[in-house]
Short mmCIF file of C-alpha atoms and ligand atoms in Angstrom, two decimals:
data_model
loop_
_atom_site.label_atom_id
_atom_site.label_comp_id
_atom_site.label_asym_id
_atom_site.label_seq_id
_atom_site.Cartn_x
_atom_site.Cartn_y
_atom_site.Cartn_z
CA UNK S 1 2.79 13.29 -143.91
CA UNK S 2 -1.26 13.87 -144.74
CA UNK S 3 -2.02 17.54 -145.31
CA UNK S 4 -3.58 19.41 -142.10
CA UNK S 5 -6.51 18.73 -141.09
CA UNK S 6 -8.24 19.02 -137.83
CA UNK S 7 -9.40 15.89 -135.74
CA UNK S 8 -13.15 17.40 -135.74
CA UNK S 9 -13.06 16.68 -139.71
CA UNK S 10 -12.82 13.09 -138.22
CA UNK S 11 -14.88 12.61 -136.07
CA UNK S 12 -12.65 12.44 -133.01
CA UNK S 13 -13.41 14.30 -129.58
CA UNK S 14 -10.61 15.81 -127.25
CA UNK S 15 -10.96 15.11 -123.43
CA UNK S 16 -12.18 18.19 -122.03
CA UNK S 17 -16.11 17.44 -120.98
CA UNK S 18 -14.97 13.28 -121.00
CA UNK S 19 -12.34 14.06 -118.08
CA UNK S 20 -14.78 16.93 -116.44
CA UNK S 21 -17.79 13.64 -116.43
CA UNK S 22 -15.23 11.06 -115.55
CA UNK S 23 -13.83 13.22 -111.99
CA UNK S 24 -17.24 14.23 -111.24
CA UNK S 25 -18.85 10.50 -112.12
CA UNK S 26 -15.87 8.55 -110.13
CA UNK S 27 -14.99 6.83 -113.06
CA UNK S 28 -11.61 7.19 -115.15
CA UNK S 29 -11.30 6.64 -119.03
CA UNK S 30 -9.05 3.89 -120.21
CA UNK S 31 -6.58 4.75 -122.87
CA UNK S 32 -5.19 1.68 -124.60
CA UNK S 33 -1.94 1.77 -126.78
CA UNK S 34 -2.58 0.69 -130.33
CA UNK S 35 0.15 -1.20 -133.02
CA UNK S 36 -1.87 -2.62 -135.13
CA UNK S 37 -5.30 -3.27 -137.00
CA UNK S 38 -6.67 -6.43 -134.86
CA UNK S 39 -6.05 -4.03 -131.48
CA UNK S 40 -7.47 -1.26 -132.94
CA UNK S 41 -10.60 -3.53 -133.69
CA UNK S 42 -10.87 -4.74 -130.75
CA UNK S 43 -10.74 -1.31 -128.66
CA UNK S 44 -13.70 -0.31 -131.06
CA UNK S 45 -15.56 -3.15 -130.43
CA UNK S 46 -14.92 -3.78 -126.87
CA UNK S 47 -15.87 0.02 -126.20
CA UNK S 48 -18.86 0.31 -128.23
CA UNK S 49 -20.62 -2.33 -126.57
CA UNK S 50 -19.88 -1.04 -123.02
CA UNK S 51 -20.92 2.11 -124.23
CA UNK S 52 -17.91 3.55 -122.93
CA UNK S 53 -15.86 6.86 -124.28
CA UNK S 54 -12.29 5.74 -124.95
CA UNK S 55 -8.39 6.78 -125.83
CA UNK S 56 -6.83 5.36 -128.14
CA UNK S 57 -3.22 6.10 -128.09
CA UNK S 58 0.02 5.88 -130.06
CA UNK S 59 3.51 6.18 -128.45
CA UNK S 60 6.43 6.85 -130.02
CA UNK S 61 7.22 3.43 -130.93
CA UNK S 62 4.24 2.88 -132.16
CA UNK S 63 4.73 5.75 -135.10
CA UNK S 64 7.82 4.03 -135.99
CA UNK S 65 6.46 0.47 -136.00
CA UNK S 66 3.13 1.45 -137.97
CA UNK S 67 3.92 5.00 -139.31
CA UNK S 68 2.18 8.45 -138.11
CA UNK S 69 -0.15 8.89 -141.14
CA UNK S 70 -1.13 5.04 -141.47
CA UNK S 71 -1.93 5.33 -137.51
CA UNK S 72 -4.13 8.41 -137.81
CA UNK S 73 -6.17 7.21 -140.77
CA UNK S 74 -6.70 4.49 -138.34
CA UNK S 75 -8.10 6.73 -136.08
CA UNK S 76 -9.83 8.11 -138.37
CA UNK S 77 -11.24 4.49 -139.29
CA UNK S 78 -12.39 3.56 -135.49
CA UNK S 79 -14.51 6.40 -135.62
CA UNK S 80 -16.49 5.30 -138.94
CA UNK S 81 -16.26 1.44 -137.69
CA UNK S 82 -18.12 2.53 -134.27
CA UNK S 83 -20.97 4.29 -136.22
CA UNK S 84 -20.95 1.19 -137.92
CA UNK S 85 -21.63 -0.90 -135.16
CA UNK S 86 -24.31 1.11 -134.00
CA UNK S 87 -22.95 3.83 -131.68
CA UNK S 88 -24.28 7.04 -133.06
CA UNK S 89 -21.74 9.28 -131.21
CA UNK S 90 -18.92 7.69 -130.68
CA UNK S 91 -16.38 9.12 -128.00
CA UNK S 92 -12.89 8.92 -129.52
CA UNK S 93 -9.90 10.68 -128.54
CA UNK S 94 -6.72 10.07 -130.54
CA UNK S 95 -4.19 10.86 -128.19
CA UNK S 96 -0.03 10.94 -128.40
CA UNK S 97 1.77 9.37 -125.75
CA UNK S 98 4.54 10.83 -124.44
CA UNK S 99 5.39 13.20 -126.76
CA UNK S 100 9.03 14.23 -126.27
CA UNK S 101 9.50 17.25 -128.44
CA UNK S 102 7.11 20.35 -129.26
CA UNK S 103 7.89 19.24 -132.54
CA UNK S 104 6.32 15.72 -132.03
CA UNK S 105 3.54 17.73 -130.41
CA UNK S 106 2.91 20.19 -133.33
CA UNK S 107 3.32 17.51 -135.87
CA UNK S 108 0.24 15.27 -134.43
CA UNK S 109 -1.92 17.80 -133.91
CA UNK S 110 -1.99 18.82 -137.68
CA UNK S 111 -2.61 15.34 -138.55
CA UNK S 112 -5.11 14.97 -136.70
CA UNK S 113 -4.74 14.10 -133.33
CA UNK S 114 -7.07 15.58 -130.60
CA UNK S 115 -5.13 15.05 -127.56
CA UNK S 116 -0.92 14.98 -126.96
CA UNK S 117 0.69 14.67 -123.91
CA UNK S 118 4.20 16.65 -123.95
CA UNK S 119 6.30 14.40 -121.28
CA UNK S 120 8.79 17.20 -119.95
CA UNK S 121 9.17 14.73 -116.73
CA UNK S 122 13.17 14.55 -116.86
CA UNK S 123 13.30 18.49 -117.37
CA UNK S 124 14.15 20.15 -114.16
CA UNK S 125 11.03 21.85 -113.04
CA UNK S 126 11.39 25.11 -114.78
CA UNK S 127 11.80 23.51 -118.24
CA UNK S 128 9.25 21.43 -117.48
CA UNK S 129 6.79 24.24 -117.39
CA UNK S 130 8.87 26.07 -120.30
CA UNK S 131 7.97 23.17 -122.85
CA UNK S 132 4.25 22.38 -120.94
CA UNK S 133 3.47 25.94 -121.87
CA UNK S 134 4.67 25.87 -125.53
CA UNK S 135 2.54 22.98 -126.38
CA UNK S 136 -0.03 24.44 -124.59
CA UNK S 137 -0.37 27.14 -126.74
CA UNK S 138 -0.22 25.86 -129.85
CA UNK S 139 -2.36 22.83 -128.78
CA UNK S 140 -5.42 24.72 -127.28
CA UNK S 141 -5.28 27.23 -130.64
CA UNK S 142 -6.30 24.02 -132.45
CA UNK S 143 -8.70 23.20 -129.49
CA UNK S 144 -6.52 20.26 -128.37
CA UNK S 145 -6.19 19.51 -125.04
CA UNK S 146 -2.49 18.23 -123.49
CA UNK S 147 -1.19 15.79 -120.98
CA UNK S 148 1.76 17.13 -118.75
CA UNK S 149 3.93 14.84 -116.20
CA UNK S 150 5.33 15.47 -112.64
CA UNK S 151 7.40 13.56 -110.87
CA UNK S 152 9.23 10.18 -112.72
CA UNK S 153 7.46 6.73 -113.14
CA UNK S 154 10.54 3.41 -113.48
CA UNK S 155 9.98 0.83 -116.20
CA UNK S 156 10.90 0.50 -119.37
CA UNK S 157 7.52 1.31 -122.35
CA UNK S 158 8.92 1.86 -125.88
CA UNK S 159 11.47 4.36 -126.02
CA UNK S 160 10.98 5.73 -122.31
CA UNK S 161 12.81 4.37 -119.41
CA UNK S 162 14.00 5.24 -116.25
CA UNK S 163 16.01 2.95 -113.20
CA UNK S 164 14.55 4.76 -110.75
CA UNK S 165 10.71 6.33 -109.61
CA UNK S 166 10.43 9.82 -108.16
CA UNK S 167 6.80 10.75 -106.66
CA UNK S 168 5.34 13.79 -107.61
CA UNK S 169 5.78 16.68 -105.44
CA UNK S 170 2.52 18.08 -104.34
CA UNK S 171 4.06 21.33 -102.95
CA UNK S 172 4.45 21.20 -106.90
CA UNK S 173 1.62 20.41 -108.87
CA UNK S 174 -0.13 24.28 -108.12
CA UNK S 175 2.62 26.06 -109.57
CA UNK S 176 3.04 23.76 -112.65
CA UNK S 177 -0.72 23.67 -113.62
CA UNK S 178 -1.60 27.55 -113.78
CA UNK S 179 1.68 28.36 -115.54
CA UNK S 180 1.58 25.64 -117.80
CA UNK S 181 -2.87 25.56 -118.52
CA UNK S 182 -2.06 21.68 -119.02
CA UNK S 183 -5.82 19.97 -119.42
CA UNK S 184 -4.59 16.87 -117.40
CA UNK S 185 -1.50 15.66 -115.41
CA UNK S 186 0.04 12.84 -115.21
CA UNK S 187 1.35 11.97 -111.89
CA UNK S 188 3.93 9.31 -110.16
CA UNK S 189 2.63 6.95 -107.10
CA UNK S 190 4.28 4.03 -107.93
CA UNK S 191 2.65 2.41 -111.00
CA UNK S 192 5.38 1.27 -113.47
CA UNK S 193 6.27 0.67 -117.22
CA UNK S 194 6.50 -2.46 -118.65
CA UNK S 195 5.51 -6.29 -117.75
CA UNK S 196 7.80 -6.26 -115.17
CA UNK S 197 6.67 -3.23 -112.49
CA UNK S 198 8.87 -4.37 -109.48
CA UNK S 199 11.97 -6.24 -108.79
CA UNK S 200 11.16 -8.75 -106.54
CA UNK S 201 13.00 -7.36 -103.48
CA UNK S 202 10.26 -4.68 -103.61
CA UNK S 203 7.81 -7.36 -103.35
CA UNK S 204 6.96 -9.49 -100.92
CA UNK S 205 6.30 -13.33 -101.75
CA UNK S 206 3.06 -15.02 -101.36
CA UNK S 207 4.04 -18.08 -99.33
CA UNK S 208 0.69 -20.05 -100.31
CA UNK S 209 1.32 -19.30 -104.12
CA UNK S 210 4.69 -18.39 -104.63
CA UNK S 211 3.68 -15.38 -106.55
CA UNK S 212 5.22 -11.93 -106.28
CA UNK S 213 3.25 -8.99 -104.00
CA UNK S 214 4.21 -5.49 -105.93
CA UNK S 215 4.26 -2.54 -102.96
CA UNK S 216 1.14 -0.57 -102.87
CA UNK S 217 0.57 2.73 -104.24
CA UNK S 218 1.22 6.22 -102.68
CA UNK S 219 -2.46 6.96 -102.36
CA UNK S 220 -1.51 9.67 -100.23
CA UNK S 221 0.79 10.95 -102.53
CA UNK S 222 -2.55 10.89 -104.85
CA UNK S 223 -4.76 12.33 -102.16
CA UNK S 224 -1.67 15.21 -101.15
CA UNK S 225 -2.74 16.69 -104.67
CA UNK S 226 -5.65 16.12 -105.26
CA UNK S 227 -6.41 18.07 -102.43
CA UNK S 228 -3.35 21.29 -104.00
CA UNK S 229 -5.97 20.86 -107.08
CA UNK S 230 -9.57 19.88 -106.27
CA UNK S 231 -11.11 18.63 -109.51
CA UNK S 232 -8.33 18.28 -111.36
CA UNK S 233 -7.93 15.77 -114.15
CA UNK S 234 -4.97 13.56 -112.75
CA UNK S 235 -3.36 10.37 -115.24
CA UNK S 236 -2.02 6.99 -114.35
CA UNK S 237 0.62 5.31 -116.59
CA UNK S 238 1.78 2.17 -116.15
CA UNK S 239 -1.28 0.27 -115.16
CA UNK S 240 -1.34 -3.02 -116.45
CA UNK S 241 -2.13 -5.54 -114.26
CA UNK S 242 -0.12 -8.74 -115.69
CA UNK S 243 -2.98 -10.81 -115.06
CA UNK S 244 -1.49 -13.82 -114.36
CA UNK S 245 -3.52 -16.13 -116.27
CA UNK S 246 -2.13 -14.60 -119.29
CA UNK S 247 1.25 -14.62 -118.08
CA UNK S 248 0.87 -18.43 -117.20
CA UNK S 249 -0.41 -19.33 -120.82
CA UNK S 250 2.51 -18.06 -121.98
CA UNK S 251 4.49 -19.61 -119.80
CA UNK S 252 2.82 -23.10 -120.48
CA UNK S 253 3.58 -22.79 -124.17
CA UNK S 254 6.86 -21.87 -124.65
CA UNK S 255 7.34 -18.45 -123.47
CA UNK S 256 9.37 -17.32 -120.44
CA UNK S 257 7.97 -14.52 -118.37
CA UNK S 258 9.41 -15.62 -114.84
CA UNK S 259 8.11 -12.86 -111.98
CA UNK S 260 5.99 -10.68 -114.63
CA UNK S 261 4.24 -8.50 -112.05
CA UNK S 262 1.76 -5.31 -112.13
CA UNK S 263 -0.36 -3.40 -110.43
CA UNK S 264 -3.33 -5.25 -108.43
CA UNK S 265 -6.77 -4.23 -110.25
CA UNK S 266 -8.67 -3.18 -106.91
CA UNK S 267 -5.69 -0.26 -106.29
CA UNK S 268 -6.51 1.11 -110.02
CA UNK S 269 -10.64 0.68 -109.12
CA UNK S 270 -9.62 2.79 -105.68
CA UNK S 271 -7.68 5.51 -107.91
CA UNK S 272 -10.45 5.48 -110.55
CA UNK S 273 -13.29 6.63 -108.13
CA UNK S 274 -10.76 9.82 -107.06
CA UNK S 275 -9.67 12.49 -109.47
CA UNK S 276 -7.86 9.99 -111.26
CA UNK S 277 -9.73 9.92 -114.87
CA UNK S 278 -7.34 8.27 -117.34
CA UNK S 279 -5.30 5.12 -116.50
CA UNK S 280 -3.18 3.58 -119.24
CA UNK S 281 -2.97 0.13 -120.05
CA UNK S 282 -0.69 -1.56 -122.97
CA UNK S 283 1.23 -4.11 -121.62
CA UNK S 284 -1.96 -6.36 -120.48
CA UNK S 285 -3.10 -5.96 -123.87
CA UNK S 286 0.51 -7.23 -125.20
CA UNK S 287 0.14 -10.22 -122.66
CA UNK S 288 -3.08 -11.12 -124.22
CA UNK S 289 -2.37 -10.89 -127.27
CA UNK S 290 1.05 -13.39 -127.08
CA UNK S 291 -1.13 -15.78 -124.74
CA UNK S 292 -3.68 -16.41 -127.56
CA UNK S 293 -0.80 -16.66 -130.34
CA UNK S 294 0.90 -18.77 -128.33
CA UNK S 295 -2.00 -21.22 -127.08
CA UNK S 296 -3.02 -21.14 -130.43
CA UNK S 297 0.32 -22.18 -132.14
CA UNK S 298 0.80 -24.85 -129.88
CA UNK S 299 -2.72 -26.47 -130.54
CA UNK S 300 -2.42 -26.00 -133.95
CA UNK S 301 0.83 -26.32 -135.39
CA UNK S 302 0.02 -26.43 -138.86
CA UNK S 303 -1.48 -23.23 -139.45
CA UNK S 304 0.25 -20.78 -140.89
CA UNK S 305 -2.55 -18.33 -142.38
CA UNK S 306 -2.38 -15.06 -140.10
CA UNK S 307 -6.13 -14.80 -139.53
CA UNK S 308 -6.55 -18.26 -137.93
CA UNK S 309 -4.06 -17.38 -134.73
CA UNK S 310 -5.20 -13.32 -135.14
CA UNK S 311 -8.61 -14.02 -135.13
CA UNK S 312 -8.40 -15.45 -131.18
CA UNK S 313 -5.97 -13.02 -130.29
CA UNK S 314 -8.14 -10.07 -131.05
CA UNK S 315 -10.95 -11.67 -129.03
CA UNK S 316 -8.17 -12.12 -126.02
CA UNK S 317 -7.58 -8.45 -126.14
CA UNK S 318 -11.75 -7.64 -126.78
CA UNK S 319 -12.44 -9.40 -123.45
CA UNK S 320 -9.34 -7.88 -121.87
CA UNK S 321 -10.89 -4.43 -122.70
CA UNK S 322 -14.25 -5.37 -121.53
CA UNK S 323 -12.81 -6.29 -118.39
CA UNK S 324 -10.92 -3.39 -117.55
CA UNK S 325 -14.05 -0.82 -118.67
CA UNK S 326 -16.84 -2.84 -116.68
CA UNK S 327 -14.63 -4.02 -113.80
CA UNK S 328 -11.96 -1.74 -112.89
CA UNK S 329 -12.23 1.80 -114.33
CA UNK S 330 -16.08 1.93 -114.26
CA UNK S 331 -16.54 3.88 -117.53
CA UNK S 332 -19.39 1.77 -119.10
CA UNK S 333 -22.71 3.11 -119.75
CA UNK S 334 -21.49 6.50 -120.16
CA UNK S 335 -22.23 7.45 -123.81
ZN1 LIG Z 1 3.53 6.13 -119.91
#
């Protein structure tokens, strides 16, 4: 592991004033997972010339897959690559997702990362806070701010999984905030894990298209505590879309994604303009990616160099990013 160092040395920002713009502005951030170098690239890119502040953010998985120093130099990277294409300040949080340990916590924030969110979901309530509060405390010492969770999302994202969904309590969300000082919290309504969000008996069928309807969010869940905490910085996880084109490309060459299914893009551009000022997106980013490997594969099957079928997919995932900034989360323009 690096030595300490703080993320200021880096150039990185936490999410304090971004979140206290973004609720007041009716906008929400987006914070897209990164693996690798091309989707790191493309994040950069995609938010520099929306002029848009931006999470990047590593899971657990994704420190195992690409390894925790390698990752934050990364970071580190985006930062210098965004000055280099011509953003002067650029707004860039490195941020762990789901963090499942104090531990986990402590060790990102001395390498560098400016924002962690401590997932204590599957606590009981009182341990919940118990761990919220010990990250907390070491977190804001180091002027990092945290991510806590209420209430259980279902879906399956790296390492974290759960059959089942549990709102979030708004006789809750009071209680857990002020004993906790979490900076944000991430909160249930329905959104999902994963490519696959619903089972389709909790859809409904199209009968023109055939397609799968996913059940609409608890937006009065989402108003119930936003009104317990006015102003508050609430989270979404679990909002990729599956846009189908992507999941139809696939399809078409080779892949088999029967019933992929997310949540609809005007139901994230509702929660965006409330108190909701961070949605999550990694699996549309995934889809993107595979669609362009896979198109490109199929059209061209004897390359073999790793730029050639790279090259389009980090433009897939560019435009995907461009699309979700501009069109649903409304965070363009803002730096
Ligand atoms: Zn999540």
């Amino acid at each position: 592991m690096a030595k300490k160092v703080s993320y200021k040395q880096l150039g990185l920002v936490n999410t304090r004033k971004m979140f206290a713009k973004a609720v007041k502005g009716g906008y929400a951030i987006p914070a897209f997972n990164f693996n690798t170098m091309e989707q790191m690239q493309a994040i950069v890119q995609a938010a520099v010339e929306t002029k848009s502040p931006v999470i990047m953010q590593v899971s657990k998985g994704a420190r195992k897959y690409a390894n925790p120093t390698i990752l934050r130099y990364m970071a580190q990277g985006a930062v210098e690559y965004a000055k280099e294409l011509g953003c002067k300040k650029p707004q860039i949080v490195l941020h762990l997702d789901h963090g499942d340990s104090f531990e986990t916590c402590k060790s990102c924030i001395d390498s560098g990362f400016s924002s962690v969110m401590i997932d204590g979901s599957s606590l009981p309530f009182k341990d919940n806070i118990k761990l919220t509060k010990k990250v907390v405390a070491y977190a804001h010492k180091h002027d990092v701010t945290v991510e806590a969770e209420l209430g259980v999302l279902a879906g399956v994202e790296d390492e974290v999984a759960a059959e089942e969904s549990h709102y979030t309590k708004p006789e809750e969300v009071i209680e857990f905030a002020t004993k906790t000082g979490c900076d944000s919290l991430a909160i249930s309504i329905g959104t999902s894990h994963g490519a696959y969000k619903f089972k389709p008996e909790q859809c409904t069928r199209d009968p023109k298209t055939g397609k799968l309807v996913p059940p609409p969010l608890a937006f009065d869940v989402l108003k119930a505590v936003e009104k317990k905490l006015p102003g508050f910085p609430i989270v979404l996880h679990g909002s990729s879309s599956v846009p189908q084109e992507h999941v139809d490309t696939i399809n078409k060459f080779g892949g088999k994604l029967p019933d992929a299914v997310g949540i609809p893009e005007e139901q994230l551009r509702k929660a965006a303009k409330s108190a909701v000022c961070k949605i999550n997106i990694d699996s549309d980013s995934r889809l993107a990616m595979t669609a362009a490997i896979r198109k490109h594969f199929a059209e061209n099957p004897g390359h073999f160099d790793p730029r050639q079928y790279l090259s389009p997919a980090r433009e897939a995932m560019k435009q995907l990013y461009i699309h979700k900034i501009v069109k649903v989360l409304g965070s363009n323009n803002k730096i």
